[in-house]
């Protein structure tokens, strides 16, 4: 699942490749917009808000192409004539200019809205961890509105703070020394955990390899994520995998039973 820093990088690449360019061909391979043709329009900007991508396009009227990578999606910018890295039938959007072809594969959301409609797309989001208006105090306040909620579920809720996916949620629980099911009110230092979230995404958006340990070596980038059955890097205890999340939205969860004791009474979420 793409995390906020991955989405931010995708936005930056689209922005650098397309902004100011005229679209020579467009192809929206989703039923609702299959008949749309924005050839001749100018791309103004692409930006990210949390894990949402907004590509602003002007064609007389001002439109916003809203895309979301969800679980498997990716944007790739290719030279014209270069072969695509994924099967063509998985492409959902193709934006072509004189220089480049941007292809959105397996996108979870594709829609075009009038520019004024942007707040409806992203207005529900909490503070954007990688936004110019990042507000840590407000993020902590929103998380604390649900004191009994398991901390991992709260971190994944984009209306509390925007940009954290499953990997960062797992890693943040480890760094905070709390079991993922720990109630928000039992987390010893929530402002510190939120500050670490910002620090991690901010560091990783600038580099090709995501790491939470600070080590960029292969297989050494994460504390617990994806490491079930392996020894904890701090204490040697075997990392455990389980499923944690709201019903129907359980996610693969990794934790060290020794470094991450369950604090207080067990909360819902398993
Ligand atoms: Zn440990």
mmCIF file of C-alpha atoms and ligand atoms in Angstrom:
data_model
loop_
_atom_site.group_PDB
_atom_site.id
_atom_site.type_symbol
_atom_site.label_atom_id
_atom_site.label_comp_id
_atom_site.label_asym_id
_atom_site.label_seq_id
_atom_site.Cartn_x
_atom_site.Cartn_y
_atom_site.Cartn_z
ATOM 1 C CA UNK A 1 0.000 0.000 0.000
ATOM 2 C CA UNK A 2 1.507 3.330 -1.017
ATOM 3 C CA UNK A 3 2.210 5.625 1.908
ATOM 4 C CA UNK A 4 1.980 9.412 1.951
ATOM 5 C CA UNK A 5 5.614 9.928 0.993
ATOM 6 C CA UNK A 6 5.206 7.667 -2.044
ATOM 7 C CA UNK A 7 2.153 9.668 -3.121
ATOM 8 C CA UNK A 8 4.060 12.917 -2.573
ATOM 9 C CA UNK A 9 6.852 11.641 -4.836
ATOM 10 C CA UNK A 10 4.320 10.656 -7.486
ATOM 11 C CA UNK A 11 2.821 14.145 -7.341
ATOM 12 C CA UNK A 12 6.225 15.757 -7.654
ATOM 13 C CA UNK A 13 7.130 13.617 -10.655
ATOM 14 C CA UNK A 14 3.844 14.389 -12.403
ATOM 15 C CA UNK A 15 4.223 18.057 -11.568
ATOM 16 C CA UNK A 16 7.760 18.273 -12.962
ATOM 17 C CA UNK A 17 6.876 16.299 -16.092
ATOM 18 C CA UNK A 18 3.523 17.758 -17.040
ATOM 19 C CA UNK A 19 3.058 21.227 -15.600
ATOM 20 C CA UNK A 20 2.893 23.913 -18.238
ATOM 21 C CA UNK A 21 2.548 21.317 -20.988
ATOM 22 C CA UNK A 22 -0.292 20.906 -23.439
ATOM 23 C CA UNK A 23 -1.921 17.501 -23.500
ATOM 24 C CA UNK A 24 -1.790 15.961 -26.970
ATOM 25 C CA UNK A 25 -3.842 12.892 -26.081
ATOM 26 C CA UNK A 26 -5.820 11.736 -23.049
ATOM 27 C CA UNK A 27 -7.415 8.422 -22.245
ATOM 28 C CA UNK A 28 -9.552 7.878 -19.167
ATOM 29 C CA UNK A 29 -10.203 4.161 -18.904
ATOM 30 C CA UNK A 30 -12.979 4.231 -16.353
ATOM 31 C CA UNK A 31 -16.638 4.039 -17.356
ATOM 32 C CA UNK A 32 -17.734 7.395 -15.963
ATOM 33 C CA UNK A 33 -15.078 9.348 -17.894
ATOM 34 C CA UNK A 34 -14.382 7.086 -20.874
ATOM 35 C CA UNK A 35 -15.770 9.644 -23.324
ATOM 36 C CA UNK A 36 -13.746 12.555 -21.942
ATOM 37 C CA UNK A 37 -11.056 14.060 -24.111
ATOM 38 C CA UNK A 38 -8.822 16.781 -22.684
ATOM 39 C CA UNK A 39 -6.427 16.967 -25.633
ATOM 40 C CA UNK A 40 -5.445 20.610 -26.157
ATOM 41 C CA UNK A 41 -5.800 21.419 -22.469
ATOM 42 C CA UNK A 42 -2.878 22.642 -20.377
ATOM 43 C CA UNK A 43 -1.734 20.924 -17.213
ATOM 44 C CA UNK A 44 -1.211 23.526 -14.524
ATOM 45 C CA UNK A 45 -0.054 21.602 -11.496
ATOM 46 C CA UNK A 46 -0.141 18.284 -9.638
ATOM 47 C CA UNK A 47 -0.131 18.213 -5.856
ATOM 48 C CA UNK A 48 -0.834 15.716 -3.125
ATOM 49 C CA UNK A 49 -3.132 16.067 -0.159
ATOM 50 C CA UNK A 50 -2.603 13.138 2.158
ATOM 51 C CA UNK A 51 -2.764 10.179 -0.189
ATOM 52 C CA UNK A 52 -4.889 11.942 -2.804
ATOM 53 C CA UNK A 53 -3.426 13.275 -6.048
ATOM 54 C CA UNK A 54 -4.891 16.393 -7.645
ATOM 55 C CA UNK A 55 -3.871 17.250 -11.213
ATOM 56 C CA UNK A 56 -5.172 20.644 -12.225
ATOM 57 C CA UNK A 57 -5.955 21.001 -15.893
ATOM 58 C CA UNK A 58 -7.208 24.064 -17.747
ATOM 59 C CA UNK A 59 -9.259 23.722 -20.903
ATOM 60 C CA UNK A 60 -11.222 26.925 -20.966
ATOM 61 C CA UNK A 61 -12.881 25.550 -17.876
ATOM 62 C CA UNK A 62 -10.714 24.552 -14.951
ATOM 63 C CA UNK A 63 -10.778 20.895 -14.046
ATOM 64 C CA UNK A 64 -9.123 18.718 -11.438
ATOM 65 C CA UNK A 65 -8.232 15.118 -12.159
ATOM 66 C CA UNK A 66 -8.480 13.329 -8.829
ATOM 67 C CA UNK A 67 -6.627 10.027 -8.496
ATOM 68 C CA UNK A 68 -5.786 7.731 -5.604
ATOM 69 C CA UNK A 69 -3.330 4.840 -5.614
ATOM 70 C CA UNK A 70 -5.254 2.759 -3.035
ATOM 71 C CA UNK A 71 -3.561 -0.636 -2.663
ATOM 72 C CA UNK A 72 -1.729 -1.357 -5.909
ATOM 73 C CA UNK A 73 -1.788 1.843 -7.916
ATOM 74 C CA UNK A 74 1.155 3.704 -9.414
ATOM 75 C CA UNK A 75 1.822 6.634 -11.725
ATOM 76 C CA UNK A 76 4.705 6.292 -14.159
ATOM 77 C CA UNK A 77 6.071 8.987 -16.443
ATOM 78 C CA UNK A 78 7.620 7.496 -19.577
ATOM 79 C CA UNK A 79 9.209 8.819 -22.707
ATOM 80 C CA UNK A 80 7.018 8.541 -25.758
ATOM 81 C CA UNK A 81 7.491 5.107 -27.311
ATOM 82 C CA UNK A 82 9.025 3.654 -24.140
ATOM 83 C CA UNK A 83 7.430 0.326 -23.148
ATOM 84 C CA UNK A 84 5.089 0.365 -20.156
ATOM 85 C CA UNK A 85 6.221 -1.306 -16.930
ATOM 86 C CA UNK A 86 2.792 -2.835 -16.282
ATOM 87 C CA UNK A 87 0.204 -4.503 -18.547
ATOM 88 C CA UNK A 88 -1.725 -2.025 -20.676
ATOM 89 C CA UNK A 89 -5.074 -3.367 -19.484
ATOM 90 C CA UNK A 90 -4.240 -2.161 -15.953
ATOM 91 C CA UNK A 91 -3.854 1.450 -17.130
ATOM 92 C CA UNK A 92 -6.650 3.733 -15.937
ATOM 93 C CA UNK A 93 -5.391 7.117 -17.142
ATOM 94 C CA UNK A 94 -3.051 8.100 -19.975
ATOM 95 C CA UNK A 95 -1.888 11.714 -20.305
ATOM 96 C CA UNK A 96 0.319 12.391 -23.289
ATOM 97 C CA UNK A 97 2.340 15.486 -24.147
ATOM 98 C CA UNK A 98 4.904 16.171 -26.852
ATOM 99 C CA UNK A 99 7.626 14.873 -24.527
ATOM 100 C CA UNK A 100 6.149 12.339 -22.152
ATOM 101 C CA UNK A 101 3.405 9.866 -21.429
ATOM 102 C CA UNK A 102 2.109 9.693 -17.875
ATOM 103 C CA UNK A 103 0.256 6.459 -17.167
ATOM 104 C CA UNK A 104 -1.739 5.745 -14.032
ATOM 105 C CA UNK A 105 -1.915 2.013 -13.391
ATOM 106 C CA UNK A 106 -4.433 0.261 -11.130
ATOM 107 C CA UNK A 107 -5.672 3.528 -9.674
ATOM 108 C CA UNK A 108 -8.283 3.130 -6.958
ATOM 109 C CA UNK A 109 -10.003 6.412 -7.767
ATOM 110 C CA UNK A 110 -10.210 8.272 -11.084
ATOM 111 C CA UNK A 111 -12.556 11.215 -11.434
ATOM 112 C CA UNK A 112 -12.625 14.634 -13.004
ATOM 113 C CA UNK A 113 -14.311 17.439 -11.131
ATOM 114 C CA UNK A 114 -14.676 21.167 -11.565
ATOM 115 C CA UNK A 115 -11.876 22.943 -9.696
ATOM 116 C CA UNK A 116 -14.263 24.397 -7.147
ATOM 117 C CA UNK A 117 -15.137 20.832 -6.151
ATOM 118 C CA UNK A 118 -11.691 20.098 -4.689
ATOM 119 C CA UNK A 119 -12.717 20.753 -1.073
ATOM 120 C CA UNK A 120 -15.291 17.983 -1.364
ATOM 121 C CA UNK A 121 -12.535 15.571 -2.359
ATOM 122 C CA UNK A 122 -10.066 16.335 0.388
ATOM 123 C CA UNK A 123 -11.901 18.510 2.915
ATOM 124 C CA UNK A 124 -12.476 15.573 5.246
ATOM 125 C CA UNK A 125 -8.745 14.948 5.666
ATOM 126 C CA UNK A 126 -6.899 15.729 8.850
ATOM 127 C CA UNK A 127 -3.639 17.719 8.763
ATOM 128 C CA UNK A 128 -1.449 16.578 5.859
ATOM 129 C CA UNK A 129 1.848 15.199 7.173
ATOM 130 C CA UNK A 130 3.615 16.457 4.047
ATOM 131 C CA UNK A 131 1.504 19.524 3.415
ATOM 132 C CA UNK A 132 2.802 23.087 3.697
ATOM 133 C CA UNK A 133 0.168 23.590 6.393
ATOM 134 C CA UNK A 134 1.077 20.571 8.543
ATOM 135 C CA UNK A 135 -0.322 21.108 12.039
ATOM 136 C CA UNK A 136 0.877 18.624 14.660
ATOM 137 C CA UNK A 137 -1.229 20.067 17.466
ATOM 138 C CA UNK A 138 -4.406 19.694 15.416
ATOM 139 C CA UNK A 139 -3.485 16.112 14.467
ATOM 140 C CA UNK A 140 -3.013 15.169 18.126
ATOM 141 C CA UNK A 141 -6.295 16.856 19.006
ATOM 142 C CA UNK A 142 -8.162 14.876 16.346
ATOM 143 C CA UNK A 143 -6.621 11.557 17.426
ATOM 144 C CA UNK A 144 -7.565 12.277 21.042
ATOM 145 C CA UNK A 145 -11.221 12.773 20.119
ATOM 146 C CA UNK A 146 -11.523 8.964 20.272
ATOM 147 C CA UNK A 147 -9.545 8.065 23.406
ATOM 148 C CA UNK A 148 -10.548 4.402 23.508
ATOM 149 C CA UNK A 149 -9.729 3.640 19.905
ATOM 150 C CA UNK A 150 -6.728 1.378 19.204
ATOM 151 C CA UNK A 151 -3.801 3.619 18.322
ATOM 152 C CA UNK A 152 -3.009 1.789 15.105
ATOM 153 C CA UNK A 153 -6.535 2.323 13.781
ATOM 154 C CA UNK A 154 -6.360 6.005 14.717
ATOM 155 C CA UNK A 155 -3.044 6.455 12.880
ATOM 156 C CA UNK A 156 -4.560 4.928 9.734
ATOM 157 C CA UNK A 157 -7.635 7.169 9.862
ATOM 158 C CA UNK A 158 -6.948 9.873 7.264
ATOM 159 C CA UNK A 159 -9.469 12.200 8.913
ATOM 160 C CA UNK A 160 -7.195 12.337 12.012
ATOM 161 C CA UNK A 161 -3.945 12.985 10.122
ATOM 162 C CA UNK A 162 -3.311 12.292 6.462
ATOM 163 C CA UNK A 163 -0.522 10.264 4.896
ATOM 164 C CA UNK A 164 0.076 7.227 7.107
ATOM 165 C CA UNK A 165 -0.410 3.758 5.632
ATOM 166 C CA UNK A 166 -0.003 0.311 7.118
ATOM 167 C CA UNK A 167 3.794 0.260 7.130
ATOM 168 C CA UNK A 168 4.223 3.528 8.996
ATOM 169 C CA UNK A 169 1.436 2.636 11.423
ATOM 170 C CA UNK A 170 3.252 -0.586 12.331
ATOM 171 C CA UNK A 171 6.596 1.150 12.670
ATOM 172 C CA UNK A 172 5.223 4.030 14.738
ATOM 173 C CA UNK A 173 3.666 1.638 17.249
ATOM 174 C CA UNK A 174 7.060 -0.046 17.654
ATOM 175 C CA UNK A 175 8.938 3.217 18.063
ATOM 176 C CA UNK A 176 6.326 4.396 20.553
ATOM 177 C CA UNK A 177 6.713 1.166 22.539
ATOM 178 C CA UNK A 178 3.014 0.342 22.413
ATOM 179 C CA UNK A 179 1.050 -2.665 21.157
ATOM 180 C CA UNK A 180 -1.023 -1.710 18.100
ATOM 181 C CA UNK A 181 -4.270 -2.407 20.026
ATOM 182 C CA UNK A 182 -3.345 0.023 22.804
ATOM 183 C CA UNK A 183 -6.057 2.617 23.405
ATOM 184 C CA UNK A 184 -5.148 6.142 22.343
ATOM 185 C CA UNK A 185 -5.483 7.377 25.935
ATOM 186 C CA UNK A 186 -2.886 4.819 27.083
ATOM 187 C CA UNK A 187 -0.188 5.941 24.650
ATOM 188 C CA UNK A 188 2.536 7.487 26.836
ATOM 189 C CA UNK A 189 3.572 10.365 24.572
ATOM 190 C CA UNK A 190 1.213 10.878 21.662
ATOM 191 C CA UNK A 191 2.671 14.257 20.562
ATOM 192 C CA UNK A 192 6.058 12.566 20.242
ATOM 193 C CA UNK A 193 4.574 9.744 18.159
ATOM 194 C CA UNK A 194 2.940 12.263 15.823
ATOM 195 C CA UNK A 195 6.199 14.212 15.578
ATOM 196 C CA UNK A 196 8.012 11.002 14.632
ATOM 197 C CA UNK A 197 5.403 10.303 11.941
ATOM 198 C CA UNK A 198 6.093 13.681 10.392
ATOM 199 C CA UNK A 199 9.851 13.218 10.674
ATOM 200 C CA UNK A 200 9.743 9.760 9.013
ATOM 201 C CA UNK A 201 7.628 10.766 6.032
ATOM 202 C CA UNK A 202 9.565 13.984 5.600
ATOM 203 C CA UNK A 203 12.897 12.107 5.498
ATOM 204 C CA UNK A 204 11.633 9.381 3.188
ATOM 205 C CA UNK A 205 9.982 11.618 0.619
ATOM 206 C CA UNK A 206 13.432 12.777 -0.479
ATOM 207 C CA UNK A 207 14.937 9.340 -1.029
ATOM 208 C CA UNK A 208 14.172 6.326 -3.174
ATOM 209 C CA UNK A 209 14.427 3.804 -0.318
ATOM 210 C CA UNK A 210 11.904 4.002 2.513
ATOM 211 C CA UNK A 211 13.503 3.426 5.899
ATOM 212 C CA UNK A 212 12.333 3.925 9.473
ATOM 213 C CA UNK A 213 15.483 2.562 11.108
ATOM 214 C CA UNK A 214 17.770 5.020 9.357
ATOM 215 C CA UNK A 215 19.574 2.068 7.745
ATOM 216 C CA UNK A 216 19.109 1.944 3.969
ATOM 217 C CA UNK A 217 20.667 -1.535 3.599
ATOM 218 C CA UNK A 218 18.582 -4.244 2.009
ATOM 219 C CA UNK A 219 16.446 -6.012 4.633
ATOM 220 C CA UNK A 220 17.407 -3.533 7.362
ATOM 221 C CA UNK A 221 15.033 -0.680 6.625
ATOM 222 C CA UNK A 222 12.156 -1.523 9.026
ATOM 223 C CA UNK A 223 11.899 -2.355 12.729
ATOM 224 C CA UNK A 224 8.948 -4.745 12.562
ATOM 225 C CA UNK A 225 6.986 -4.290 9.315
ATOM 226 C CA UNK A 226 7.139 -7.432 7.180
ATOM 227 C CA UNK A 227 9.467 -9.143 9.681
ATOM 228 C CA UNK A 228 7.256 -11.829 11.277
ATOM 229 C CA UNK A 229 9.302 -14.710 12.670
ATOM 230 C CA UNK A 230 12.506 -12.662 12.694
ATOM 231 C CA UNK A 231 14.221 -11.403 15.849
ATOM 232 C CA UNK A 232 13.464 -7.908 17.146
ATOM 233 C CA UNK A 233 16.329 -5.561 16.348
ATOM 234 C CA UNK A 234 16.271 -4.227 19.901
ATOM 235 C CA UNK A 235 15.651 -7.247 22.122
ATOM 236 C CA UNK A 236 15.787 -10.398 19.982
ATOM 237 C CA UNK A 237 12.197 -11.465 20.717
ATOM 238 C CA UNK A 238 10.441 -12.997 17.705
ATOM 239 C CA UNK A 239 8.289 -10.491 15.795
ATOM 240 C CA UNK A 240 4.632 -11.534 15.696
ATOM 241 C CA UNK A 241 2.164 -10.984 12.847
ATOM 242 C CA UNK A 242 -1.562 -10.549 13.463
ATOM 243 C CA UNK A 243 -4.549 -8.809 11.918
ATOM 244 C CA UNK A 244 -5.627 -5.558 13.563
ATOM 245 C CA UNK A 245 -8.187 -3.041 12.412
ATOM 246 C CA UNK A 246 -11.818 -2.110 12.324
ATOM 247 C CA UNK A 247 -14.080 -4.995 11.220
ATOM 248 C CA UNK A 248 -13.639 -5.549 7.501
ATOM 249 C CA UNK A 249 -10.561 -3.312 7.434
ATOM 250 C CA UNK A 250 -8.088 -5.497 9.311
ATOM 251 C CA UNK A 251 -4.517 -5.028 8.217
ATOM 252 C CA UNK A 252 -1.389 -7.144 8.537
ATOM 253 C CA UNK A 253 0.168 -6.009 11.777
ATOM 254 C CA UNK A 254 3.657 -6.699 13.086
ATOM 255 C CA UNK A 255 4.900 -6.098 16.605
ATOM 256 C CA UNK A 256 7.458 -7.155 19.200
ATOM 257 C CA UNK A 257 5.627 -8.576 22.242
ATOM 258 C CA UNK A 258 8.469 -7.504 24.547
ATOM 259 C CA UNK A 259 9.119 -3.969 23.321
ATOM 260 C CA UNK A 260 5.418 -3.273 22.748
ATOM 261 C CA UNK A 261 3.409 -4.356 25.788
ATOM 262 C CA UNK A 262 -0.343 -3.804 25.753
ATOM 263 C CA UNK A 263 -1.007 -0.930 28.139
ATOM 264 C CA UNK A 264 -4.190 -0.568 30.128
ATOM 265 C CA UNK A 265 -7.322 -2.548 29.383
ATOM 266 C CA UNK A 266 -7.545 -4.273 25.992
ATOM 267 C CA UNK A 267 -9.494 -2.188 23.515
ATOM 268 C CA UNK A 268 -11.577 -3.320 20.563
ATOM 269 C CA UNK A 269 -9.862 -3.755 17.260
ATOM 270 C CA UNK A 270 -8.882 -7.399 17.009
HETATM 271 ZN ZN1 LIG B 1 11.756 -6.129 21.031
#
